[in-house]
mmCIF file of N, CA and C in Angstrom:
data_model
loop_
_atom_site.group_PDB
_atom_site.id
_atom_site.type_symbol
_atom_site.label_atom_id
_atom_site.label_comp_id
_atom_site.label_asym_id
_atom_site.label_seq_id
_atom_site.Cartn_x
_atom_site.Cartn_y
_atom_site.Cartn_z
ATOM 1 N N MET Z 1 -170.976 127.174 -85.084
ATOM 2 C CA MET Z 1 -171.952 127.905 -84.307
ATOM 3 C C MET Z 1 -173.349 127.644 -84.850
ATOM 4 N N LYS Z 2 -173.478 127.675 -86.179
ATOM 5 C CA LYS Z 2 -174.786 127.389 -86.767
ATOM 6 C C LYS Z 2 -175.248 125.982 -86.401
ATOM 7 N N LEU Z 3 -174.310 125.073 -86.336
ATOM 8 C CA LEU Z 3 -174.643 123.696 -86.003
ATOM 9 C C LEU Z 3 -175.162 123.582 -84.568
ATOM 10 N N SER Z 4 -174.556 124.293 -83.613
ATOM 11 C CA SER Z 4 -175.003 124.228 -82.225
ATOM 12 C C SER Z 4 -176.383 124.879 -82.060
ATOM 13 N N ILE Z 5 -176.661 125.977 -82.780
ATOM 14 C CA ILE Z 5 -177.984 126.612 -82.727
ATOM 15 C C ILE Z 5 -179.032 125.661 -83.296
ATOM 16 N N LEU Z 6 -178.683 125.009 -84.396
ATOM 17 C CA LEU Z 6 -179.589 124.039 -85.006
ATOM 18 C C LEU Z 6 -179.849 122.876 -84.048
ATOM 19 N N ALA Z 7 -178.838 122.420 -83.361
ATOM 20 C CA ALA Z 7 -178.983 121.310 -82.413
ATOM 21 C C ALA Z 7 -179.885 121.711 -81.246
ATOM 22 N N VAL Z 8 -179.691 122.936 -80.718
ATOM 23 C CA VAL Z 8 -180.510 123.418 -79.609
ATOM 24 C C VAL Z 8 -181.968 123.549 -80.046
ATOM 25 N N CYS Z 9 -182.202 124.103 -81.234
ATOM 26 C CA CYS Z 9 -183.565 124.242 -81.749
ATOM 27 C C CYS Z 9 -184.225 122.888 -81.929
ATOM 28 N N THR Z 10 -183.477 121.932 -82.440
ATOM 29 C CA THR Z 10 -184.008 120.585 -82.643
ATOM 30 C C THR Z 10 -184.397 119.953 -81.307
ATOM 31 N N VAL Z 11 -183.548 120.086 -80.297
ATOM 32 C CA VAL Z 11 -183.829 119.524 -78.973
ATOM 33 C C VAL Z 11 -185.075 120.188 -78.372
ATOM 34 N N LEU Z 12 -185.152 121.517 -78.469
ATOM 35 C CA LEU Z 12 -186.325 122.223 -77.945
ATOM 36 C C LEU Z 12 -187.600 121.814 -78.673
ATOM 37 N N PHE Z 13 -187.512 121.678 -79.986
ATOM 38 C CA PHE Z 13 -188.654 121.260 -80.786
ATOM 39 C C PHE Z 13 -189.132 119.872 -80.372
ATOM 40 N N MET Z 14 -188.208 118.948 -80.229
ATOM 41 C CA MET Z 14 -188.562 117.580 -79.850
ATOM 42 C C MET Z 14 -189.165 117.546 -78.443
ATOM 43 N N ALA Z 15 -188.622 118.324 -77.528
ATOM 44 C CA ALA Z 15 -189.135 118.347 -76.157
ATOM 45 C C ALA Z 15 -190.550 118.929 -76.116
ATOM 46 N N SER Z 16 -190.798 119.972 -76.898
ATOM 47 C CA SER Z 16 -192.126 120.581 -76.892
ATOM 48 C C SER Z 16 -193.163 119.645 -77.497
ATOM 49 N N CYS Z 17 -192.787 118.903 -78.521
ATOM 50 C CA CYS Z 17 -193.733 117.959 -79.131
ATOM 51 C C CYS Z 17 -194.081 116.842 -78.170
ATOM 52 N N SER Z 18 -193.096 116.307 -77.487
ATOM 53 C CA SER Z 18 -193.389 115.189 -76.596
ATOM 54 C C SER Z 18 -194.159 115.639 -75.368
ATOM 55 N N SER Z 19 -193.940 116.850 -74.861
ATOM 56 C CA SER Z 19 -194.687 117.308 -73.688
ATOM 57 C C SER Z 19 -196.149 117.563 -74.041
ATOM 58 N N THR Z 20 -196.429 118.056 -75.239
ATOM 59 C CA THR Z 20 -197.798 118.264 -75.684
ATOM 60 C C THR Z 20 -198.498 116.927 -75.833
ATOM 61 N N LYS Z 21 -197.789 115.974 -76.350
ATOM 62 C CA LYS Z 21 -198.353 114.635 -76.553
ATOM 63 C C LYS Z 21 -198.751 114.013 -75.217
ATOM 64 N N ASN Z 22 -197.886 114.146 -74.213
ATOM 65 C CA ASN Z 22 -198.156 113.556 -72.900
ATOM 66 C C ASN Z 22 -199.268 114.293 -72.161
ATOM 67 N N ALA Z 23 -199.423 115.580 -72.380
ATOM 68 C CA ALA Z 23 -200.435 116.361 -71.675
ATOM 69 C C ALA Z 23 -201.847 115.934 -72.051
ATOM 70 N N ASN Z 24 -202.059 115.433 -73.244
ATOM 71 C CA ASN Z 24 -203.401 115.087 -73.708
ATOM 72 C C ASN Z 24 -203.789 113.636 -73.456
ATOM 73 N N THR Z 25 -202.926 112.837 -72.875
ATOM 74 C CA THR Z 25 -203.245 111.413 -72.711
ATOM 75 C C THR Z 25 -204.374 111.165 -71.722
ATOM 76 N N ASN Z 26 -204.608 112.087 -70.786
ATOM 77 C CA ASN Z 26 -205.666 111.893 -69.793
ATOM 78 C C ASN Z 26 -207.018 112.436 -70.235
ATOM 79 N N LEU Z 27 -207.064 113.134 -71.335
ATOM 80 C CA LEU Z 27 -208.320 113.720 -71.798
ATOM 81 C C LEU Z 27 -209.112 112.706 -72.624
ATOM 82 N N PRO Z 28 -210.439 112.698 -72.490
ATOM 83 C CA PRO Z 28 -211.236 111.800 -73.337
ATOM 84 C C PRO Z 28 -211.156 112.227 -74.796
ATOM 85 N N LYS Z 29 -211.201 111.248 -75.659
ATOM 86 C CA LYS Z 29 -211.125 111.536 -77.088
ATOM 87 C C LYS Z 29 -212.439 112.110 -77.594
ATOM 88 N N ASP Z 30 -213.508 111.683 -76.989
ATOM 89 C CA ASP Z 30 -214.827 112.094 -77.453
ATOM 90 C C ASP Z 30 -215.743 112.176 -76.238
ATOM 91 N N ILE Z 31 -216.723 113.036 -76.291
ATOM 92 C CA ILE Z 31 -217.646 113.184 -75.160
ATOM 93 C C ILE Z 31 -218.404 111.881 -74.892
ATOM 94 N N ALA Z 32 -218.587 111.076 -75.927
ATOM 95 C CA ALA Z 32 -219.288 109.796 -75.766
ATOM 96 C C ALA Z 32 -218.495 108.835 -74.889
ATOM 97 N N GLU Z 33 -217.190 109.044 -74.775
ATOM 98 C CA GLU Z 33 -216.362 108.166 -73.950
ATOM 99 C C GLU Z 33 -216.364 108.584 -72.482
ATOM 100 N N ARG Z 34 -216.992 109.718 -72.185
ATOM 101 C CA ARG Z 34 -217.050 110.203 -70.813
ATOM 102 C C ARG Z 34 -217.904 109.251 -69.978
ATOM 103 N N PRO Z 35 -217.465 108.867 -68.809
ATOM 104 C CA PRO Z 35 -218.255 107.933 -67.994
ATOM 105 C C PRO Z 35 -219.570 108.562 -67.547
ATOM 106 N N ALA Z 36 -220.607 107.755 -67.481
ATOM 107 C CA ALA Z 36 -221.918 108.228 -67.036
ATOM 108 C C ALA Z 36 -221.889 108.429 -65.529
ATOM 109 N N ASP Z 37 -222.571 109.437 -65.072
ATOM 110 C CA ASP Z 37 -222.677 109.704 -63.645
ATOM 111 C C ASP Z 37 -223.848 108.888 -63.117
ATOM 112 N N GLU Z 38 -223.527 107.781 -62.465
ATOM 113 C CA GLU Z 38 -224.565 106.860 -62.017
ATOM 114 C C GLU Z 38 -225.267 107.331 -60.748
ATOM 115 N N ASN Z 39 -224.898 108.476 -60.243
ATOM 116 C CA ASN Z 39 -225.531 109.004 -59.030
ATOM 117 C C ASN Z 39 -226.315 110.273 -59.319
ATOM 118 N N SER Z 40 -226.865 110.374 -60.490
ATOM 119 C CA SER Z 40 -227.604 111.585 -60.826
ATOM 120 C C SER Z 40 -229.072 111.270 -61.086
ATOM 121 N N GLN Z 41 -229.907 112.272 -60.907
ATOM 122 C CA GLN Z 41 -231.340 112.119 -61.149
ATOM 123 C C GLN Z 41 -231.599 111.810 -62.617
ATOM 124 N N LYS Z 42 -230.855 112.458 -63.488
ATOM 125 C CA LYS Z 42 -231.032 112.240 -64.931
ATOM 126 C C LYS Z 42 -230.721 110.784 -65.304
ATOM 127 N N TYR Z 43 -229.659 110.241 -64.735
ATOM 128 C CA TYR Z 43 -229.290 108.844 -65.003
ATOM 129 C C TYR Z 43 -230.383 107.903 -64.484
ATOM 130 N N ASP Z 44 -230.832 108.142 -63.255
ATOM 131 C CA ASP Z 44 -231.867 107.282 -62.675
ATOM 132 C C ASP Z 44 -233.162 107.348 -63.479
ATOM 133 N N GLN Z 45 -233.525 108.547 -63.948
ATOM 134 C CA GLN Z 45 -234.734 108.703 -64.759
ATOM 135 C C GLN Z 45 -234.600 107.929 -66.059
ATOM 136 N N ALA Z 46 -233.418 107.968 -66.662
ATOM 137 C CA ALA Z 46 -233.182 107.223 -67.906
ATOM 138 C C ALA Z 46 -233.331 105.721 -67.681
ATOM 139 N N GLN Z 47 -232.881 105.230 -66.526
ATOM 140 C CA GLN Z 47 -233.024 103.799 -66.224
ATOM 141 C C GLN Z 47 -234.500 103.434 -66.065
ATOM 142 N N LEU Z 48 -235.260 104.302 -65.410
ATOM 143 C CA LEU Z 48 -236.707 104.061 -65.267
ATOM 144 C C LEU Z 48 -237.395 104.069 -66.629
ATOM 145 N N ASP Z 49 -237.008 105.017 -67.470
ATOM 146 C CA ASP Z 49 -237.608 105.119 -68.808
ATOM 147 C C ASP Z 49 -237.333 103.857 -69.627
ATOM 148 N N LYS Z 50 -236.126 103.319 -69.510
ATOM 149 C CA LYS Z 50 -235.768 102.082 -70.232
ATOM 150 C C LYS Z 50 -236.620 100.913 -69.744
ATOM 151 N N LEU Z 51 -236.765 100.821 -68.438
ATOM 152 C CA LEU Z 51 -237.554 99.727 -67.855
ATOM 153 C C LEU Z 51 -239.013 99.824 -68.283
ATOM 154 N N LYS Z 52 -239.566 101.031 -68.249
ATOM 155 C CA LYS Z 52 -240.952 101.235 -68.666
ATOM 156 C C LYS Z 52 -241.134 100.885 -70.144
ATOM 157 N N ALA Z 53 -240.221 101.333 -70.980
ATOM 158 C CA ALA Z 53 -240.295 101.038 -72.419
ATOM 159 C C ALA Z 53 -240.205 99.536 -72.668
ATOM 160 N N SER Z 54 -239.379 98.861 -71.901
ATOM 161 C CA SER Z 54 -239.243 97.409 -72.040
ATOM 162 C C SER Z 54 -240.560 96.695 -71.701
ATOM 163 N N ILE Z 55 -241.212 97.122 -70.643
ATOM 164 C CA ILE Z 55 -242.489 96.524 -70.235
ATOM 165 C C ILE Z 55 -243.558 96.792 -71.298
ATOM 166 N N GLU Z 56 -243.647 98.035 -71.747
ATOM 167 C CA GLU Z 56 -244.638 98.394 -72.760
ATOM 168 C C GLU Z 56 -244.387 97.635 -74.065
ATOM 169 N N SER Z 57 -243.132 97.473 -74.420
ATOM 170 C CA SER Z 57 -242.784 96.744 -75.639
ATOM 171 C C SER Z 57 -243.178 95.270 -75.527
ATOM 172 N N GLU Z 58 -242.898 94.693 -74.377
ATOM 173 C CA GLU Z 58 -243.243 93.285 -74.151
ATOM 174 C C GLU Z 58 -244.751 93.062 -74.250
ATOM 175 N N ALA Z 59 -245.518 93.952 -73.649
ATOM 176 C CA ALA Z 59 -246.979 93.814 -73.667
ATOM 177 C C ALA Z 59 -247.535 94.022 -75.067
ATOM 178 N N SER Z 60 -246.948 94.935 -75.814
ATOM 179 C CA SER Z 60 -247.497 95.256 -77.143
ATOM 180 C C SER Z 60 -247.072 94.279 -78.237
ATOM 181 N N LYS Z 61 -246.186 93.350 -77.933
ATOM 182 C CA LYS Z 61 -245.771 92.351 -78.930
ATOM 183 C C LYS Z 61 -246.918 91.423 -79.294
ATOM 184 N N GLU Z 62 -247.788 91.184 -78.337
ATOM 185 C CA GLU Z 62 -248.927 90.298 -78.562
ATOM 186 C C GLU Z 62 -250.020 91.030 -79.324
ATOM 187 N N LYS Z 63 -250.581 90.383 -80.305
ATOM 188 C CA LYS Z 63 -251.680 90.964 -81.069
ATOM 189 C C LYS Z 63 -252.971 90.757 -80.286
ATOM 190 N N CYS Z 64 -253.752 91.796 -80.205
ATOM 191 C CA CYS Z 64 -255.020 91.736 -79.470
ATOM 192 C C CYS Z 64 -256.144 91.369 -80.448
ATOM 193 N N THR Z 65 -256.673 90.166 -80.292
ATOM 194 C CA THR Z 65 -257.791 89.733 -81.131
ATOM 195 C C THR Z 65 -259.043 89.459 -80.301
ATOM 196 N N ASP Z 66 -258.841 89.133 -79.018
ATOM 197 C CA ASP Z 66 -259.960 88.867 -78.118
ATOM 198 C C ASP Z 66 -259.716 89.611 -76.813
ATOM 199 N N ALA Z 67 -260.507 90.620 -76.542
ATOM 200 C CA ALA Z 67 -260.320 91.456 -75.354
ATOM 201 C C ALA Z 67 -260.446 90.670 -74.054
ATOM 202 N N ASN Z 68 -261.150 89.532 -74.091
ATOM 203 C CA ASN Z 68 -261.294 88.703 -72.892
ATOM 204 C C ASN Z 68 -259.980 88.049 -72.478
ATOM 205 N N GLU Z 69 -259.022 88.011 -73.384
ATOM 206 C CA GLU Z 69 -257.708 87.429 -73.089
ATOM 207 C C GLU Z 69 -256.734 88.467 -72.545
ATOM 208 N N TRP Z 70 -257.207 89.681 -72.315
ATOM 209 C CA TRP Z 70 -256.369 90.781 -71.844
ATOM 210 C C TRP Z 70 -256.891 91.318 -70.516
ATOM 211 N N THR Z 71 -255.992 91.913 -69.757
ATOM 212 C CA THR Z 71 -256.345 92.580 -68.511
ATOM 213 C C THR Z 71 -255.443 93.805 -68.363
ATOM 214 N N PHE Z 72 -255.493 94.461 -67.227
ATOM 215 C CA PHE Z 72 -254.677 95.655 -67.036
ATOM 216 C C PHE Z 72 -254.189 95.726 -65.598
ATOM 217 N N ALA Z 73 -253.185 96.567 -65.388
ATOM 218 C CA ALA Z 73 -252.615 96.744 -64.051
ATOM 219 C C ALA Z 73 -252.131 98.185 -63.892
ATOM 220 N N PRO Z 74 -252.119 98.685 -62.646
ATOM 221 C CA PRO Z 74 -251.545 100.005 -62.406
ATOM 222 C C PRO Z 74 -250.032 99.944 -62.598
ATOM 223 N N MET Z 75 -249.463 101.061 -63.027
ATOM 224 C CA MET Z 75 -248.023 101.081 -63.311
ATOM 225 C C MET Z 75 -247.427 102.411 -62.866
ATOM 226 N N GLY Z 76 -246.283 102.348 -62.195
ATOM 227 C CA GLY Z 76 -245.635 103.560 -61.711
ATOM 228 C C GLY Z 76 -246.314 104.068 -60.456
ATOM 229 N N ALA Z 77 -245.808 105.172 -59.914
ATOM 230 C CA ALA Z 77 -246.376 105.733 -58.691
ATOM 231 C C ALA Z 77 -246.190 107.243 -58.691
ATOM 232 N N LYS Z 78 -247.268 107.938 -58.398
ATOM 233 C CA LYS Z 78 -247.182 109.392 -58.231
ATOM 234 C C LYS Z 78 -246.601 109.676 -56.845
ATOM 235 N N ALA Z 79 -245.972 110.819 -56.712
ATOM 236 C CA ALA Z 79 -245.380 111.183 -55.429
ATOM 237 C C ALA Z 79 -246.435 111.301 -54.323
ATOM 238 N N CYS Z 80 -247.640 111.741 -54.697
ATOM 239 C CA CYS Z 80 -248.732 111.870 -53.718
ATOM 240 C C CYS Z 80 -249.397 110.530 -53.420
ATOM 241 N N GLY Z 81 -249.101 109.531 -54.201
ATOM 242 C CA GLY Z 81 -249.729 108.225 -54.054
ATOM 243 C C GLY Z 81 -250.578 107.906 -55.267
ATOM 244 N N GLY Z 82 -250.826 106.651 -55.458
ATOM 245 C CA GLY Z 82 -251.602 106.203 -56.608
ATOM 246 C C GLY Z 82 -250.716 105.984 -57.831
ATOM 247 N N PRO Z 83 -251.256 105.268 -58.813
ATOM 248 C CA PRO Z 83 -250.459 104.948 -60.009
ATOM 249 C C PRO Z 83 -250.312 106.143 -60.958
ATOM 250 N N GLN Z 84 -249.231 106.100 -61.761
ATOM 251 C CA GLN Z 84 -249.025 107.110 -62.806
ATOM 252 C C GLN Z 84 -249.908 106.811 -64.013
ATOM 253 N N SER Z 85 -250.123 105.512 -64.252
ATOM 254 C CA SER Z 85 -250.904 105.091 -65.419
ATOM 255 C C SER Z 85 -251.343 103.649 -65.230
ATOM 256 N N TYR Z 86 -252.007 103.135 -66.255
ATOM 257 C CA TYR Z 86 -252.399 101.723 -66.303
ATOM 258 C C TYR Z 86 -251.884 101.150 -67.612
ATOM 259 N N ILE Z 87 -251.620 99.852 -67.599
ATOM 260 C CA ILE Z 87 -251.121 99.190 -68.802
ATOM 261 C C ILE Z 87 -251.936 97.926 -69.064
ATOM 262 N N ALA Z 88 -252.267 97.711 -70.328
ATOM 263 C CA ALA Z 88 -252.965 96.483 -70.731
ATOM 264 C C ALA Z 88 -251.916 95.439 -71.097
ATOM 265 N N TYR Z 89 -252.199 94.192 -70.760
ATOM 266 C CA TYR Z 89 -251.287 93.102 -71.104
ATOM 267 C C TYR Z 89 -252.089 91.813 -71.252
ATOM 268 N N PRO Z 90 -251.554 90.859 -72.028
ATOM 269 C CA PRO Z 90 -252.244 89.577 -72.200
ATOM 270 C C PRO Z 90 -252.215 88.766 -70.903
ATOM 271 N N LYS Z 91 -253.333 88.154 -70.566
ATOM 272 C CA LYS Z 91 -253.425 87.358 -69.341
ATOM 273 C C LYS Z 91 -252.397 86.230 -69.314
ATOM 274 N N LYS Z 92 -252.046 85.698 -70.486
ATOM 275 C CA LYS Z 92 -251.081 84.587 -70.513
ATOM 276 C C LYS Z 92 -249.669 85.033 -70.106
ATOM 277 N N MET Z 93 -249.413 86.335 -70.093
ATOM 278 C CA MET Z 93 -248.101 86.866 -69.683
ATOM 279 C C MET Z 93 -248.087 87.294 -68.219
ATOM 280 N N GLU Z 94 -249.197 87.142 -67.545
ATOM 281 C CA GLU Z 94 -249.358 87.705 -66.209
ATOM 282 C C GLU Z 94 -248.229 87.327 -65.249
ATOM 283 N N ALA Z 95 -247.823 86.080 -65.243
ATOM 284 C CA ALA Z 95 -246.807 85.621 -64.289
ATOM 285 C C ALA Z 95 -245.488 86.376 -64.449
ATOM 286 N N THR Z 96 -245.102 86.671 -65.667
ATOM 287 C CA THR Z 96 -243.816 87.344 -65.872
ATOM 288 C C THR Z 96 -243.933 88.865 -65.894
ATOM 289 N N ILE Z 97 -244.952 89.376 -66.530
ATOM 290 C CA ILE Z 97 -245.033 90.828 -66.711
ATOM 291 C C ILE Z 97 -245.431 91.551 -65.422
ATOM 292 N N LEU Z 98 -246.257 90.925 -64.587
ATOM 293 C CA LEU Z 98 -246.657 91.580 -63.338
ATOM 294 C C LEU Z 98 -245.462 91.819 -62.421
ATOM 295 N N ASN Z 99 -244.513 90.878 -62.412
ATOM 296 C CA ASN Z 99 -243.298 91.074 -61.608
ATOM 297 C C ASN Z 99 -242.530 92.299 -62.090
ATOM 298 N N LYS Z 100 -242.447 92.469 -63.398
ATOM 299 C CA LYS Z 100 -241.733 93.619 -63.964
ATOM 300 C C LYS Z 100 -242.473 94.917 -63.673
ATOM 301 N N ILE Z 101 -243.788 94.892 -63.776
ATOM 302 C CA ILE Z 101 -244.594 96.088 -63.486
ATOM 303 C C ILE Z 101 -244.434 96.488 -62.020
ATOM 304 N N ASN Z 102 -244.505 95.503 -61.124
ATOM 305 C CA ASN Z 102 -244.350 95.783 -59.691
ATOM 306 C C ASN Z 102 -242.942 96.284 -59.372
ATOM 307 N N ASP Z 103 -241.931 95.719 -60.029
ATOM 308 C CA ASP Z 103 -240.548 96.161 -59.845
ATOM 309 C C ASP Z 103 -240.412 97.617 -60.292
ATOM 310 N N TYR Z 104 -240.970 97.924 -61.449
ATOM 311 C CA TYR Z 104 -240.931 99.296 -61.964
ATOM 312 C C TYR Z 104 -241.613 100.258 -60.983
ATOM 313 N N THR Z 105 -242.782 99.875 -60.494
ATOM 314 C CA THR Z 105 -243.534 100.729 -59.565
ATOM 315 C C THR Z 105 -242.732 100.991 -58.294
ATOM 316 N N GLU Z 106 -242.098 99.972 -57.749
ATOM 317 C CA GLU Z 106 -241.278 100.141 -56.540
ATOM 318 C C GLU Z 106 -240.084 101.048 -56.808
ATOM 319 N N LYS Z 107 -239.481 100.920 -57.982
ATOM 320 C CA LYS Z 107 -238.338 101.774 -58.331
ATOM 321 C C LYS Z 107 -238.768 103.227 -58.515
ATOM 322 N N VAL Z 108 -239.957 103.440 -59.048
ATOM 323 C CA VAL Z 108 -240.473 104.807 -59.185
ATOM 324 C C VAL Z 108 -240.724 105.407 -57.800
ATOM 325 N N LYS Z 109 -241.280 104.619 -56.892
ATOM 326 C CA LYS Z 109 -241.510 105.101 -55.523
ATOM 327 C C LYS Z 109 -240.186 105.510 -54.872
ATOM 328 N N ALA Z 110 -239.163 104.681 -55.028
ATOM 329 C CA ALA Z 110 -237.846 104.977 -54.457
ATOM 330 C C ALA Z 110 -237.247 106.234 -55.097
ATOM 331 N N PHE Z 111 -237.418 106.373 -56.399
ATOM 332 C CA PHE Z 111 -236.939 107.547 -57.130
ATOM 333 C C PHE Z 111 -237.624 108.805 -56.596
ATOM 334 N N ASN Z 112 -238.940 108.745 -56.444
ATOM 335 C CA ASN Z 112 -239.712 109.885 -55.941
ATOM 336 C C ASN Z 112 -239.224 110.314 -54.557
ATOM 337 N N GLN Z 113 -238.946 109.336 -53.719
ATOM 338 C CA GLN Z 113 -238.493 109.627 -52.363
ATOM 339 C C GLN Z 113 -237.054 110.159 -52.373
ATOM 340 N N LYS Z 114 -236.195 109.526 -53.138
ATOM 341 C CA LYS Z 114 -234.780 109.915 -53.196
ATOM 342 C C LYS Z 114 -234.610 111.362 -53.657
ATOM 343 N N TYR Z 115 -235.360 111.753 -54.674
ATOM 344 C CA TYR Z 115 -235.205 113.087 -55.244
ATOM 345 C C TYR Z 115 -236.305 114.060 -54.806
ATOM 346 N N GLN Z 116 -237.111 113.645 -53.827
ATOM 347 C CA GLN Z 116 -238.190 114.475 -53.298
ATOM 348 C C GLN Z 116 -239.049 115.053 -54.429
ATOM 349 N N ILE Z 117 -239.486 114.152 -55.303
ATOM 350 C CA ILE Z 117 -240.297 114.531 -56.458
ATOM 351 C C ILE Z 117 -241.678 114.978 -55.991
ATOM 352 N N MET Z 118 -242.179 115.998 -56.634
ATOM 353 C CA MET Z 118 -243.546 116.464 -56.372
ATOM 354 C C MET Z 118 -244.372 116.177 -57.619
ATOM 355 N N SER Z 119 -245.631 115.893 -57.413
ATOM 356 C CA SER Z 119 -246.511 115.641 -58.567
ATOM 357 C C SER Z 119 -247.888 116.188 -58.248
ATOM 358 N N ASP Z 120 -248.730 116.180 -59.283
ATOM 359 C CA ASP Z 120 -250.120 116.540 -59.003
ATOM 360 C C ASP Z 120 -250.722 115.391 -58.191
ATOM 361 N N CYS Z 121 -251.706 115.692 -57.446
ATOM 362 C CA CYS Z 121 -252.318 114.661 -56.604
ATOM 363 C C CYS Z 121 -253.653 114.196 -57.176
ATOM 364 N N MET Z 122 -253.829 114.395 -58.472
ATOM 365 C CA MET Z 122 -255.054 113.936 -59.118
ATOM 366 C C MET Z 122 -255.036 112.419 -59.216
ATOM 367 N N MET Z 123 -256.124 111.823 -58.819
ATOM 368 C CA MET Z 123 -256.229 110.370 -58.896
ATOM 369 C C MET Z 123 -256.557 109.959 -60.325
ATOM 370 N N ILE Z 124 -255.870 108.937 -60.785
ATOM 371 C CA ILE Z 124 -256.160 108.400 -62.114
ATOM 372 C C ILE Z 124 -257.108 107.217 -61.915
ATOM 373 N N ASN Z 125 -258.298 107.337 -62.445
ATOM 374 C CA ASN Z 125 -259.272 106.256 -62.293
ATOM 375 C C ASN Z 125 -258.851 105.050 -63.107
ATOM 376 N N PRO Z 126 -259.054 103.869 -62.547
ATOM 377 C CA PRO Z 126 -258.713 102.666 -63.293
ATOM 378 C C PRO Z 126 -259.646 102.489 -64.488
ATOM 379 N N PRO Z 127 -259.146 101.884 -65.541
ATOM 380 C CA PRO Z 127 -260.016 101.614 -66.684
ATOM 381 C C PRO Z 127 -261.091 100.596 -66.296
ATOM 382 N N THR Z 128 -262.138 100.538 -67.096
ATOM 383 C CA THR Z 128 -263.204 99.571 -66.825
ATOM 384 C C THR Z 128 -262.979 98.262 -67.570
ATOM 385 N N SER Z 129 -262.276 98.352 -68.706
ATOM 386 C CA SER Z 129 -262.035 97.142 -69.494
ATOM 387 C C SER Z 129 -260.956 97.400 -70.544
ATOM 388 N N VAL Z 130 -260.718 96.360 -71.344
ATOM 389 C CA VAL Z 130 -259.776 96.432 -72.457
ATOM 390 C C VAL Z 130 -260.546 96.110 -73.726
ATOM 391 N N LYS Z 131 -260.248 96.815 -74.811
ATOM 392 C CA LYS Z 131 -260.838 96.470 -76.106
ATOM 393 C C LYS Z 131 -259.720 96.341 -77.129
ATOM 394 N N CYS Z 132 -259.978 95.583 -78.156
ATOM 395 C CA CYS Z 132 -259.001 95.396 -79.228
ATOM 396 C C CYS Z 132 -259.364 96.300 -80.392
ATOM 397 N N VAL Z 133 -258.400 97.105 -80.834
ATOM 398 C CA VAL Z 133 -258.602 98.004 -81.965
ATOM 399 C C VAL Z 133 -257.425 97.816 -82.923
ATOM 400 N N ASN Z 134 -257.722 97.308 -84.102
ATOM 401 C CA ASN Z 134 -256.686 97.064 -85.117
ATOM 402 C C ASN Z 134 -255.512 96.248 -84.582
ATOM 403 N N GLY Z 135 -255.822 95.240 -83.776
ATOM 404 C CA GLY Z 135 -254.785 94.347 -83.260
ATOM 405 C C GLY Z 135 -254.046 94.856 -82.045
ATOM 406 N N LYS Z 136 -254.438 96.026 -81.553
ATOM 407 C CA LYS Z 136 -253.776 96.597 -80.364
ATOM 408 C C LYS Z 136 -254.776 96.733 -79.234
ATOM 409 N N ALA Z 137 -254.279 96.464 -78.021
ATOM 410 C CA ALA Z 137 -255.133 96.582 -76.832
ATOM 411 C C ALA Z 137 -255.239 98.041 -76.433
ATOM 412 N N GLU Z 138 -256.467 98.465 -76.148
ATOM 413 C CA GLU Z 138 -256.709 99.828 -75.662
ATOM 414 C C GLU Z 138 -257.521 99.751 -74.386
ATOM 415 N N LEU Z 139 -257.181 100.606 -73.438
ATOM 416 C CA LEU Z 139 -257.915 100.666 -72.181
ATOM 417 C C LEU Z 139 -259.188 101.486 -72.367
ATOM 418 N N VAL Z 140 -260.263 101.024 -71.751
ATOM 419 C CA VAL Z 140 -261.563 101.707 -71.850
ATOM 420 C C VAL Z 140 -261.874 102.291 -70.478
ATOM 421 N N SER Z 141 -262.140 103.591 -70.474
ATOM 422 C CA SER Z 141 -262.538 104.270 -69.227
ATOM 423 C C SER Z 141 -264.034 104.519 -69.261
ATOM 424 N N ALA Z 142 -264.622 104.566 -68.084
ATOM 425 C CA ALA Z 142 -266.078 104.772 -67.988
ATOM 426 C C ALA Z 142 -266.483 106.137 -68.453
#
């Protein structure tokens, strides 16, 4: 009799362990493994932020020694219209960087429309020139 009780307990124990093991196979091990929601405003904003940082990083790699070799362009778009900011970049990069700036601006416009973003309608005046300060380009406003 003791042997049959022991056998039943062993079978129940083994069944409970295996059912617990199988129940957790569909759960993520870590929150970092959770898939990103590619249809969210937060995700889209993060993609825009990455693109903007990439453009700014590319422009700032060049050392500014002669302001005449630099220019600037509007970047991004406010919901009311007009640029979010301006960026200085070396003229020798114009062919490649302007495409990225324009791509970023178009994506910001689409983002604003998709999520019905509201912004202030203050116009940002364009800079008048670029100056070099300690090897970095700075925009000069009037």
